[in-house]
Amino acid sequence: MSRPFLPSRRAVLATGAASSALSLVGASAGQVPAPQPWGAVPTARQLAWHEMAAYAFVHFSINTFTDREWGYGDESPALFNPTDFSADQIAGAAKAAGLTGLILTAKHHDGFCLWPTRHTEHCIRNSPYKNGQGDIVGEMAAACRRAGLRFGLYLSPWDRNHAEYGRPAYITYYHNQLRELLTGYGPLFEMWFDGANGGDGYYGGAREKRSIDAESYYDWTNTWALVRQYQPDAVIWGNWGRDAHGPWGADARWVGNEEGYAGDPCRATVGDTPYTQEIGEHGVRGGTHWRPAEVDVSLRPGWFWHAREDADVKSVGRLTRIYFESVGRGANLILNLPPDRRGRIPDHDASVLKGWGDLLRATFGTDLAQGAVVQANAVRGPGFDPGNVLDGRADSYWAPPDTAHAADLTLEWPQARTFNVVRLREYLPLGQRIGAFTLEVWDDGQGNWAELARYTAIGSQRLVRLPAPVSTTRLRLRILDADACPAIREVALFHLPDLVEEPGIRRDRRGLVALSSDIPGAILHYTTDGEVPSLRSPLYQDPFPLPDGGIVQAICHLPRTGASSGVAMRRFDVSKADWRVVSATAPGAEAIIDDDLGSLWVTGGRGLPHEVVVDLGAIRPLKGVTLLPAGQRPPGVGAPGDYRFQVSADGKTWGPVVAGEFANIAANTGEQRVMFPEVRIGRFLRLEITRAAGGEGQVAFAELGVVIR
């Protein structure tokens, strides 16, 4: 793990001192004036946060024991009883993955507190854990210190347990909670304030829906002030509030999805307009406020541990793709590691994390650019030499004269270097300046430059992952467009070991399973009998039938390197070949039974509730239903929030209603599963959507399915 970046005097000056002091940034004995900062620049705490790059989220609470994602708030503290909790094992798993810190959910939406707070009885003090003497927050803070990880906390603003939620008295309670956490557990690098706010809840027994205005209700000005008072080095995460620094008084923004990617480009600045998913994923070039993106994604489909997801842990290949599509685009990555009911990261999950960490260490442990002769077609003068890009320092950089908004930097070696990853960094105390750039290599055979890649934006770091290793004696970085003269802190080269990602597994409505890989020359092997696939397993050539469902496992093998992927697995239930929509409150409902993830049913023309009735083609024993949210919803359209399901044998007489909410569906596109209290025998399925999440009256989603197997 790299040490957290401690800003130099140069960096601190660049983040908020007077313009006369700013002119000293990067100067060499006063001989050559440094570039002036351009646009918004990061604070010292934001600079330190950028250097962390990737860290852990840990969702662990009552939901771990109730098998839910969002608790209702009426859960008994007696349910919280980990059998073998180990803060050191959790911190060790994060450390083995190469992560630099850990953020713990001290309180989720259900209101249960993992520390013995003085302000509510709905806390760990009234649980069986350590006979009420436990403090998970304290144990995790101590374990992080032992592991050399920085520690942060998540405190949900929404509290479905507290009787005063939605009223002024709750804000006093919330501030008291926050003050306890800010003062009781040592230095914090980040405070996380979730955006899920208001709705149904227990609320001290009222069992009602309470709505709030998230912009005004939480008194963000004074909430942020508490963090600034007690933890001035902590980055505040959230999309709410406003302060003297503009909208979203927080230091970092949500990227806009929970899938593990930032937009390309993903700029660190935003303007004064309200937050949108587009702004979250991409930022705003030349924005007036430094609000970098944080990419949040879970190692498993859900944020809390669920036994049914044991086979759905992201692989080393998938985690590596996530890293390149988040950290590699200038954002920070927060990877959720959900402990199980023992209070430990499951063994398989921990093994994957270590394998991923080993891969990152093998990749980024050796900078293959070292030893190069570095030249530029424009040089500012002493102190800003081209060779600064190789010195490994966070406070030095190459810069051309102020008038050069386009410039070339060339690295040359006596013998060819072979690499497949290029890392570029801007010197952030001067702002994010680069617009567009290319990477080129010298082709000795042709005697000319050949373009490798072309991108917009660099920022805290840009990782360029090449499709295949390249050998060359010369590499050229060409800055094509910049808002001010470039300030490049680093150019580094690496070799990512052979890594073959798992194949994709899809099934169409007819029940035909297709495997896929985008790796040229790869071959695929699969099984449907429960056996782990190997090179001796059937070779995939054409789609094969699986109409009654089952488990498909597959691997991808690359003969030219001898490397094989991990195992991809998909569970399928009965196919939808004979299904049909009987009735719906809006046209186009056939999209939810076509097994095409790109097609959506978008309701419209009338307000809630929305309803669809599906004929399953035969009487079936139904254990439950599934619903797949839309990957991207049209603007102004929500996701299904609250549901009512019924089953019928004849389409006329309907069985008991199963009602509830789809938790976190507006942000998370993972499959939602609703299990019935007992098996329902029927042929017809009715779904009624009574509330929209993240929209007004219309909703959209991709697929409806059933659980039979």
Steps between C-alpha positions, in 0.01 A plus 500: 500500500633843411517751781229766508617815323595782736483824302823694474520870574458552126176305494357672805577840353323401181180407680401825655771762561521844343604539139840638603573178685366289216769635274753309711351159418768285341751785465869413501702748706281776359648460153192398303145590600266207538175469307205661670216270610223474243137469600388309808775329702486236775542563869775324694254237627377436145858458378563241774174325406596483131822323594306222676347392166312191629364400840239273658137544596369264769122453526433301817196539728151368576444437128774238508277293729160576341612435140386845391664794328295772672368427848161639594610627842295262717770232528594392851860574603506138622534390137850644477719216619813423293643166608869564427549868426853597401577860416857396423386242244282761325777760499747233389284409201489866397876533545564184297297652216732800492233735636615803696214559743165374628163669555258325738120538503464618859124540445294402196143604419352266761652720772689223682830637632818292506640700789358540856351842435355693792211629291291193410428150627496373142867414510762235564477555875170307495627215282642162612838589350752499787203510738426857398857617559609499137589790272545401135600853402776505761624154407514587131679830566766320704539223241550756224773671699676165548471423128622842389162588345331837531155487661173665403134478597155490338208646695166475322296822521181295454395314816197273473506422870505842663163636612595861420628443148360770270467746788747756640586290807659232281763743372617559857519123546688458172752767592554334837569170327734665254689677779554168680651343191712801412653523846519140618693296245813683394582663166249443218587539133139510375144547628235344276144643490266282295242641262211266593263721695141468616229243438328220688634408841435385855563845647456403864190291425317747276557274195438769244654682208692819572626731231772762541679753284853362504651835398365688801390253767842377614644849564800416287682823581529410868536128426803568282629745761519222759721296268720802428526575873595155625652334191640776276699249293196283423348512154121536505317281248150590386291676238303715742542839657655830403777705657731787419674277246186452292244219458544161660707634789667160514855435377420205273202406285316178419598371157133437417490118485582197716639291216868582554585741220563870452414677179771562245601771545438543873610847601555607860311829468131594489305820449208657685224300332308232694645152515409256222624154413678650200688743725574220747656277237683766299540818704523835322805626311613827651249471786519755779511245786737210567263207566673180382301181446499193721397169340313274743445133416465178698705183476166317494173604333360631831653740749434268794592131515245251367569126483326477162774720351791274598549401136474858373820648640678719246811337357856630482440579133183695571661691787791591276265636234323702771835640617593618152152648444499692829847577637629488144264782402594732785235399757549326834366148550316387814451122484246351739605187693196356683581283806287191560313405817821389664621857467771412249560544128401158353797279415438502124455878496825543692681271257378704203608822670849366564528379141398842376746674732778268384420589139507875570828470688653296218381758248583828670802390702750575221496816291641404161540864398794549735834561332351688207645814354213747509473793263229753419443734210425779748669550838424765756842498662682377813270332750250387235720262303354216289686248717279594797236262366723206605612613847209344691433820694153638559623861507694526174387514139591592144346818359558690177468881473164657576430555131533129413157338526622214281833326548684171451690291755723214377653211697784303340691189614818332370313170470131439436259497793196272496184622674121491476402767756585871499435717807480878470445754778445873499634726776164565665586807715501693172158368399384252237630647176530232230230480235615235250814293449643210303761235576731397215785250459787509255480234232860418406388296203291779348712783634204696633273552801200273545206603717420267790213681667307828501307631799360812664593595860772370731442640850625315808591207280421351164569130450517401136460123467622381162339197331841331462857565619705746295880503464670825404804717563300824494165615642349841432229677697340768288285756681263613227284736700527657845322785677835625630856382454522128593641395839585129483609338822560144376538275199540134602488167315396159632434147387167348605545121526294281271144537618208336327158620606212261551262447208157652488200265544160597362174319424228614264126463534503167315732355762816499286819575693778693327854551628717792389845653533649811343854358512628412151598133468337393828321165534223425747424187702185446704303262721135464599539204739641685800859407426762776493593555132850424377674462166353147486143631527281540190626759253247773431414541133132590469216604734354203686151447650425530871122563502434360848785687663814389676852615579741591221869536582762605246864597460690688234838369383760678288716239321772745393589577864368191676301719739146415612238712671323435824162329492193695391169369634136577423191343652194483276141418582234397247515678167234747387428335165130450578442814704269779385373828638128476577448864595700809592428861589738621229604362162832328447490266801620212280848646555509354853467140375728510194831426681653798322671714762505798268122523463291670769138533595450872553161577652329823406176673425355452847613527858575233755423222562627309195405137445595210276358146489712223344388151389787257577369245250446221755417438865824533695614484864627852562746565782539866413554757227790704365512844347792644307524882510587710199868559435421854388155653552366782283522847662223562751404133521534310828551139594236277662506596869223315685341182366201269544519148352216249463476153344197338336430160345231626262560873470175574686543396860813649655694384802633706792696817432874511560593865543821686575770726355781450254792624709761727342354439155539858377882477522578129474418311180552156653217245489233541769360181653171464691444163665149388595434383858395166352487343153215643291349274232383694198520591136438875513714763669383851578740783586365829629746789542367739762796736540776624273859532621703782350217635286151645511228285349665297224728203555721283282661159544649229282380151599259305717577141598398222737679277749407134467827307532 
